[in-house]
Short mmCIF file of C-alpha atoms in Angstrom, two decimals:
data_model
loop_
_atom_site.label_atom_id
_atom_site.label_comp_id
_atom_site.label_asym_id
_atom_site.label_seq_id
_atom_site.Cartn_x
_atom_site.Cartn_y
_atom_site.Cartn_z
CA MET A 13 67.53 39.36 -149.41
CA ILE A 14 65.43 40.09 -152.42
CA GLU A 15 64.15 36.39 -153.01
CA LYS A 16 63.13 36.51 -149.34
CA LEU A 17 61.35 39.82 -149.44
CA THR A 18 59.73 38.80 -152.73
CA LYS A 19 58.30 35.44 -151.14
CA GLU A 20 56.97 37.41 -147.88
CA ALA A 21 55.42 39.97 -150.26
CA ILE A 22 53.39 37.64 -151.85
CA GLN A 23 52.35 35.85 -148.70
CA LEU A 24 51.41 39.58 -147.29
CA LEU A 25 49.44 40.23 -150.59
CA GLN A 26 47.65 36.75 -149.88
CA LYS A 27 46.52 37.76 -146.12
CA LEU A 28 45.63 41.33 -147.50
CA ILE A 29 43.12 39.64 -150.15
CA ALA A 30 41.56 37.55 -147.56
CA THR A 31 40.77 40.44 -145.31
CA GLN A 32 37.80 42.47 -146.38
CA SER A 33 38.88 46.09 -146.98
CA PHE A 34 36.22 48.08 -148.59
CA SER A 35 37.12 51.97 -148.88
CA SER A 36 36.68 53.25 -145.28
CA GLU A 37 36.56 49.64 -144.03
CA GLU A 38 40.59 49.08 -144.02
CA ASP A 39 41.30 48.49 -140.27
CA GLY A 40 42.09 44.82 -140.85
CA THR A 41 44.40 45.45 -143.42
CA ALA A 42 45.97 48.19 -142.04
CA ALA A 43 46.85 45.83 -139.14
CA LEU A 44 48.63 43.36 -141.45
CA ILE A 45 50.83 46.30 -142.72
CA GLU A 46 51.65 47.24 -139.22
CA LYS A 47 52.73 43.72 -138.50
CA TRP A 48 54.94 43.51 -141.65
CA PHE A 49 56.71 46.88 -140.30
CA GLU A 50 56.97 45.28 -136.75
CA LYS A 51 58.35 41.91 -138.38
CA ASN A 52 61.07 44.07 -140.21
CA GLU A 53 62.06 46.22 -137.12
CA ILE A 54 60.71 49.26 -138.94
CA SER A 55 59.51 52.18 -137.09
CA PHE A 56 55.92 53.48 -138.39
CA LYS A 57 52.99 55.33 -137.66
CA ARG A 58 49.56 55.38 -138.25
CA ASN A 59 46.82 57.95 -139.22
CA ASN A 60 43.11 56.49 -139.38
CA HIS A 61 43.72 53.70 -141.82
CA ASN A 62 46.97 55.18 -143.29
CA VAL A 63 50.23 53.15 -142.27
CA TYR A 64 53.45 55.10 -143.05
CA ALA A 65 56.89 54.90 -142.35
CA PHE A 66 60.30 56.94 -142.83
CA ASN A 67 63.62 55.38 -143.74
CA LYS A 68 65.79 54.80 -140.81
CA TYR A 69 68.34 57.44 -141.67
CA PHE A 70 66.04 60.02 -142.81
CA ASP A 71 67.90 63.78 -143.19
CA ALA A 72 65.95 66.87 -143.59
CA ASP A 73 68.36 68.32 -145.69
CA LYS A 74 67.86 65.82 -148.44
CA PRO A 75 65.02 65.74 -150.93
CA THR A 76 62.52 63.14 -150.23
CA LEU A 77 60.79 60.47 -152.47
CA LEU A 78 57.18 59.27 -151.65
CA LEU A 79 56.33 55.57 -152.28
CA ASN A 80 52.57 55.27 -152.34
CA SER A 81 49.69 52.73 -153.04
CA HIS A 82 46.54 51.95 -151.51
CA HIS A 83 45.00 48.94 -149.67
CA ASP A 84 41.17 49.82 -149.93
CA THR A 85 39.25 47.73 -152.55
CA VAL A 86 36.06 48.38 -154.40
CA LYS A 87 33.32 45.82 -153.76
CA PRO A 88 33.26 42.86 -155.82
CA ASN A 89 31.04 42.77 -158.79
CA SER A 90 28.05 40.47 -159.58
CA ALA A 91 30.13 38.36 -162.28
CA TYR A 92 32.48 36.77 -159.85
CA THR A 93 32.39 33.37 -160.25
CA ARG A 94 35.21 32.74 -157.20
CA ASP A 95 35.14 33.95 -153.84
CA PRO A 96 36.49 37.36 -154.11
CA LEU A 97 38.31 36.97 -150.76
CA ASN A 98 39.83 33.52 -151.26
CA PRO A 99 43.81 34.07 -152.55
CA GLU A 100 44.19 31.03 -154.52
CA ILE A 101 47.19 30.52 -157.24
CA ILE A 102 46.34 28.63 -159.98
CA ASP A 103 48.56 28.49 -162.94
CA GLY A 104 50.75 31.25 -161.87
CA LYS A 105 47.85 33.47 -161.27
CA LEU A 106 47.10 34.69 -158.00
CA PHE A 107 43.57 35.32 -157.67
CA GLY A 108 41.53 37.63 -155.30
CA LEU A 109 39.83 41.13 -154.84
CA GLY A 110 42.36 43.85 -154.80
CA SER A 111 45.41 41.70 -155.93
CA ASN A 112 45.78 43.67 -159.35
CA ASP A 113 44.44 46.93 -157.98
CA ALA A 114 46.35 47.64 -156.34
CA GLY A 115 47.62 44.74 -153.77
CA GLY A 116 50.53 43.86 -156.11
CA CYS A 117 51.81 47.16 -156.08
CA LEU A 118 51.48 47.81 -152.46
CA VAL A 119 53.51 44.85 -151.32
CA SER A 120 56.21 45.41 -153.88
CA LEU A 121 56.54 48.85 -152.82
CA MET A 122 56.85 47.62 -149.15
CA ALA A 123 59.40 45.24 -149.96
CA LEU A 124 61.28 47.79 -151.90
CA PHE A 125 60.98 50.29 -149.02
CA THR A 126 62.09 47.28 -146.62
CA TYR A 127 65.22 46.55 -149.00
CA PHE A 128 66.17 50.29 -148.40
CA TYR A 129 65.12 51.06 -145.07
CA ASN A 130 68.85 50.64 -143.14
CA HIS A 131 70.74 51.92 -145.88
CA LYS A 132 73.03 54.74 -145.11
CA ASP A 133 73.70 57.88 -147.21
CA LEU A 134 71.06 57.63 -149.54
CA LYS A 135 70.67 60.67 -151.75
CA TYR A 136 66.87 61.01 -151.25
CA ASN A 137 65.10 60.30 -147.91
CA LEU A 138 62.37 57.53 -148.54
CA ILE A 139 58.54 57.45 -147.20
CA ILE A 140 56.13 54.81 -147.69
CA VAL A 141 52.50 55.63 -147.01
CA ALA A 142 49.90 52.73 -147.48
CA SER A 143 46.92 54.65 -148.05
CA ALA A 144 43.18 54.25 -147.74
CA GLU A 145 40.12 55.70 -149.29
CA GLU A 146 41.84 55.72 -152.87
CA GLU A 147 38.97 53.79 -154.59
CA SER A 148 36.41 56.54 -153.37
CA SER A 149 38.77 59.48 -153.18
CA GLY A 150 37.92 59.81 -149.65
CA GLN A 151 38.84 62.77 -147.35
CA ASN A 152 40.67 60.09 -144.94
CA GLY A 153 43.09 58.99 -147.76
CA LEU A 154 46.40 59.85 -148.92
CA ASN A 155 45.12 63.58 -149.27
CA SER A 156 44.84 63.49 -145.46
CA MET A 157 48.36 62.87 -145.19
CA LEU A 158 50.09 65.40 -146.74
CA PRO A 159 49.62 68.01 -144.15
CA ILE A 160 51.47 65.54 -141.75
CA LEU A 161 54.27 64.44 -144.14
CA PRO A 162 57.58 66.65 -144.84
CA LYS A 163 57.94 68.18 -148.14
CA ILE A 164 57.61 65.62 -150.90
CA ASP A 165 59.66 66.24 -153.78
CA VAL A 166 58.65 63.43 -156.16
CA ALA A 167 56.75 60.38 -155.97
CA ILE A 168 56.18 56.81 -157.36
CA VAL A 169 52.62 55.82 -157.24
CA GLY A 170 52.17 52.10 -157.15
CA GLU A 171 49.16 51.54 -159.60
CA PRO A 172 49.12 48.50 -162.41
CA THR A 173 51.11 49.74 -165.42
CA LEU A 174 52.72 46.24 -166.40
CA MET A 175 55.91 48.14 -165.24
CA GLN A 176 55.73 50.78 -167.52
CA LEU A 177 56.31 54.50 -166.77
CA ALA A 178 53.12 56.41 -166.68
CA VAL A 179 54.94 59.84 -166.95
CA ALA A 180 51.41 61.72 -166.88
CA GLU A 181 47.86 61.04 -165.64
CA LYS A 182 44.90 62.99 -166.63
CA GLY A 183 42.95 64.84 -163.88
CA LEU A 184 39.22 64.52 -163.24
CA LEU A 185 36.64 67.35 -162.97
CA VAL A 186 32.92 66.45 -162.64
CA ILE A 187 30.43 69.30 -162.99
CA ASP A 188 26.94 69.35 -162.21
CA CYS A 189 25.08 71.74 -165.06
CA ILE A 190 21.35 73.13 -164.71
CA THR A 191 19.32 75.12 -167.62
CA HIS A 192 16.41 77.12 -166.57
CA GLY A 193 13.42 77.96 -168.31
CA LYS A 194 9.58 78.07 -167.58
CA ALA A 195 6.94 75.40 -167.15
CA GLY A 196 4.06 75.62 -169.53
CA HIS A 197 1.59 73.08 -171.07
CA ALA A 198 2.95 71.26 -173.82
CA ALA A 199 -0.24 71.27 -175.80
CA HIS A 200 -0.57 75.03 -175.99
CA GLY A 201 3.55 75.47 -176.79
CA LEU A 202 3.78 78.10 -173.95
CA GLY A 203 6.77 78.32 -171.41
CA ASP A 204 10.37 78.18 -172.10
CA ASN A 205 12.01 74.75 -172.57
CA SER A 206 14.96 74.12 -170.33
CA ILE A 207 15.62 70.80 -172.39
CA TYR A 208 16.27 73.01 -175.35
CA LYS A 209 18.69 75.22 -173.80
CA ALA A 210 20.46 72.10 -172.44
CA MET A 211 20.77 70.74 -175.86
CA GLU A 212 22.58 73.96 -177.12
CA ALA A 213 25.10 73.58 -174.02
CA ILE A 214 25.65 69.79 -174.58
CA GLU A 215 26.51 70.37 -178.23
CA TRP A 216 29.04 72.67 -176.84
CA PHE A 217 30.67 69.95 -174.40
CA ARG A 218 30.62 67.48 -177.38
CA THR A 219 32.37 69.50 -180.07
CA TYR A 220 34.64 72.22 -178.19
CA LYS A 221 38.44 71.78 -178.58
CA PHE A 222 40.70 73.16 -175.84
CA PRO A 223 43.69 75.07 -177.86
CA LYS A 224 46.56 73.45 -175.89
CA VAL A 225 47.04 69.41 -176.50
CA SER A 226 49.41 67.49 -174.17
CA GLU A 227 52.51 65.71 -175.47
CA THR A 228 51.78 62.64 -173.39
CA LEU A 229 47.95 62.59 -172.83
CA GLY A 230 46.49 64.12 -175.92
CA GLU A 231 43.50 66.47 -175.92
CA ILE A 232 40.86 67.10 -172.74
CA LYS A 233 37.64 65.10 -173.02
CA MET A 234 34.38 66.15 -172.01
CA THR A 235 31.44 63.73 -171.75
CA VAL A 236 28.17 64.27 -170.83
CA THR A 237 27.14 61.44 -168.99
CA GLN A 238 23.65 62.10 -166.93
CA ILE A 239 20.76 63.99 -167.86
CA ASN A 240 17.31 64.53 -166.01
CA ALA A 241 14.53 66.68 -166.84
CA GLY A 242 10.73 66.78 -166.77
CA SER A 243 7.70 65.52 -164.63
CA GLN A 244 5.37 64.23 -167.12
CA HIS A 245 4.64 64.24 -170.90
CA ASN A 246 2.56 67.17 -171.34
CA VAL A 247 4.54 69.70 -168.96
CA ILE A 248 7.11 71.73 -170.53
CA PRO A 249 10.20 71.42 -167.94
CA ALA A 250 11.49 74.26 -166.43
CA GLU A 251 14.74 72.79 -165.28
CA CYS A 252 17.20 70.52 -166.88
CA HIS A 253 20.03 68.89 -165.04
CA PHE A 254 23.11 67.20 -166.59
CA VAL A 255 26.39 65.98 -165.53
CA VAL A 256 29.80 66.35 -167.42
CA ASP A 257 32.87 64.34 -167.00
CA VAL A 258 35.99 66.04 -167.54
CA ARG A 259 39.20 64.40 -168.18
CA ILE A 260 41.81 66.85 -167.87
CA THR A 261 45.30 67.05 -169.25
CA ASP A 262 48.43 68.17 -167.62
CA ALA A 263 48.20 71.33 -170.32
CA TYR A 264 45.51 72.79 -167.79
CA SER A 265 44.71 72.91 -164.07
CA ASN A 266 41.65 71.90 -163.18
CA LYS A 267 40.72 75.72 -162.51
CA GLU A 268 41.32 76.99 -165.67
CA VAL A 269 39.14 74.30 -167.53
CA LEU A 270 36.58 75.29 -165.15
CA GLU A 271 36.77 78.99 -165.99
CA ILE A 272 36.82 78.21 -169.90
CA ILE A 273 33.66 76.36 -169.53
CA LYS A 274 31.79 79.28 -167.55
CA ARG A 275 32.83 81.80 -170.11
CA HIS A 276 31.38 79.71 -173.13
CA VAL A 277 28.17 78.04 -171.62
CA GLU A 278 25.02 80.00 -170.68
CA VAL A 279 24.00 77.56 -167.96
CA GLU A 280 24.61 77.08 -163.87
CA VAL A 281 27.60 75.43 -163.51
CA LYS A 282 28.81 73.85 -160.35
CA GLU A 283 32.11 71.75 -159.83
CA ARG A 284 32.22 68.78 -157.44
CA SER A 285 35.56 69.22 -156.59
CA LEU A 286 38.76 71.14 -158.18
CA ARG A 287 41.16 68.74 -156.21
CA LEU A 288 41.65 65.87 -158.69
CA ASN A 289 44.18 67.51 -161.09
CA SER A 290 46.22 65.89 -163.58
CA SER A 291 49.92 65.14 -162.95
CA SER A 292 52.89 64.43 -164.62
CA ILE A 293 57.08 63.80 -164.22
CA PRO A 294 59.45 65.43 -166.57
CA LYS A 295 61.04 63.20 -168.92
CA GLU A 296 64.63 64.43 -167.90
CA HIS A 297 64.00 63.29 -164.49
CA ALA A 298 66.32 60.83 -163.02
CA LEU A 299 63.76 58.14 -162.29
CA VAL A 300 62.21 58.46 -165.81
CA LYS A 301 65.80 58.11 -167.20
CA ALA A 302 66.75 55.29 -165.10
CA GLY A 303 63.41 53.43 -166.12
CA ILE A 304 64.35 54.00 -169.71
CA ALA A 305 67.52 52.45 -169.19
CA LEU A 306 66.09 49.42 -167.67
CA GLY A 307 64.06 49.08 -171.03
CA ARG A 308 60.72 50.72 -169.85
CA GLU A 309 58.47 52.58 -172.18
CA THR A 310 56.68 55.88 -171.19
CA TYR A 311 53.16 56.80 -171.77
CA GLY A 312 50.18 58.83 -170.42
CA SER A 313 47.57 57.23 -168.34
CA PRO A 314 44.03 58.16 -168.90
CA THR A 315 42.92 56.59 -165.30
CA LEU A 316 42.79 58.23 -161.98
CA SER A 317 44.94 57.50 -159.31
CA ASP A 318 46.01 59.30 -155.85
CA GLN A 319 48.60 61.08 -157.89
CA ALA A 320 45.84 63.38 -158.32
CA VAL A 321 46.21 64.77 -154.67
CA LEU A 322 49.83 65.43 -155.22
CA THR A 323 51.54 68.62 -156.09
CA CYS A 324 54.93 67.15 -156.60
CA SER A 325 56.29 65.79 -159.79
CA SER A 326 55.11 61.70 -159.74
CA LEU A 327 55.55 58.60 -161.59
CA LYS A 328 52.88 55.75 -161.68
CA LEU A 329 54.39 52.58 -162.12
CA GLY A 330 53.32 48.97 -160.84
CA PRO A 331 53.11 45.28 -161.64
CA GLY A 332 49.90 44.21 -162.98
CA ASP A 333 47.67 45.35 -165.67
CA SER A 334 45.07 48.14 -165.33
CA LEU A 335 42.66 46.25 -167.75
CA ARG A 336 42.11 43.79 -165.00
CA SER A 337 41.21 46.34 -162.43
CA HIS A 338 37.69 46.30 -161.20
CA THR A 339 36.89 43.10 -163.01
CA ALA A 340 35.24 39.93 -162.21
CA ASP A 341 37.86 37.34 -160.86
CA GLU A 342 40.61 39.64 -160.52
CA PHE A 343 44.11 38.41 -160.62
CA ILE A 344 47.66 39.40 -160.81
CA TYR A 345 50.43 36.87 -161.84
CA VAL A 346 52.92 35.92 -159.44
CA ASN A 347 55.84 36.53 -161.92
CA GLU A 348 54.70 40.24 -162.30
CA ILE A 349 55.16 40.58 -158.70
CA GLU A 350 58.45 39.24 -158.54
CA GLU A 351 59.90 41.25 -161.65
CA GLY A 352 58.23 44.51 -160.12
CA ILE A 353 60.04 44.14 -156.90
CA LYS A 354 63.22 43.64 -159.22
CA ILE A 355 62.73 46.55 -161.21
CA TYR A 356 61.57 48.82 -158.18
CA ILE A 357 64.85 47.82 -156.43
CA ASP A 358 67.17 48.38 -160.03
CA LEU A 359 65.38 51.72 -160.56
CA LEU A 360 66.05 53.37 -157.08
CA THR A 361 69.59 51.70 -157.00
CA ASP A 362 70.31 53.53 -159.86
CA VAL A 363 68.75 56.90 -158.75
CA ILE A 364 68.99 57.20 -154.70
CA VAL A 365 72.13 55.05 -153.93
#
């Protein structure tokens, strides 16, 4: 059965690659996912472009394990030398947009769910969500599914990790800052230069160290990434705008970090969102222990995924390599998918059977 599921999963991935599915435009790939469930006689539902299903013997008295990955893609960059929607296999590499991020993970999780769908007496319920709008952090992605789903106790989020165990992931806080001064003629030196005020705040962002350091993710990293001020060379600017990208560890919540920033800098601070928090799973969790027993290593991930919208413990795990994501001529090795499905099944066999 595993060999058959693996072959069909690779075929599905080829079809997904060939179907354009930029964020918010995933109708075609959602239809392909529905066909997989129909073919395997799995009951499913759809909410916008999110397709989801429960295992056949779902029991509300049992804890629930969520399997999630996304079927949207970013737009291909200009450096592509191949047709991004042409799923070719060459020398063991399956090329195509979304093959690595995160099509290989998605079809592997779908094979996993299908393998366990008809099992009775599982220790955990299983829910799979093939979600939309992950790449754009959109409002109609996994976050829109959480009010619809039953309580989730733990999750496996499929993202390319080389099938190593990402037991923690940094969150993201983007803040817009404004310093206010007073306009004046540069020749006279009159006015109050907002750029100089911004420089003081920027230096704080560059040098401040948060007291708590995460065991798996290290320190919080704050980076000023954009700055804009002034209208012409001889006018002292009354306002200076700059943007700070803050990568937050599991030692703090986004709200806590924002409060610390506001206490330390004398600038106008406005957060874009507080919902993309860091995430983690205890190393003592059965999923992590089972993964370690299978020879997998643990690490902390600096990249953001749909884990950020979950409040339960979550493990990021999937075939493929994160370094290939969003690159030109994206690919995943076929044997990475084959290995991924086997490891997923071995992992859950140890935990839920």
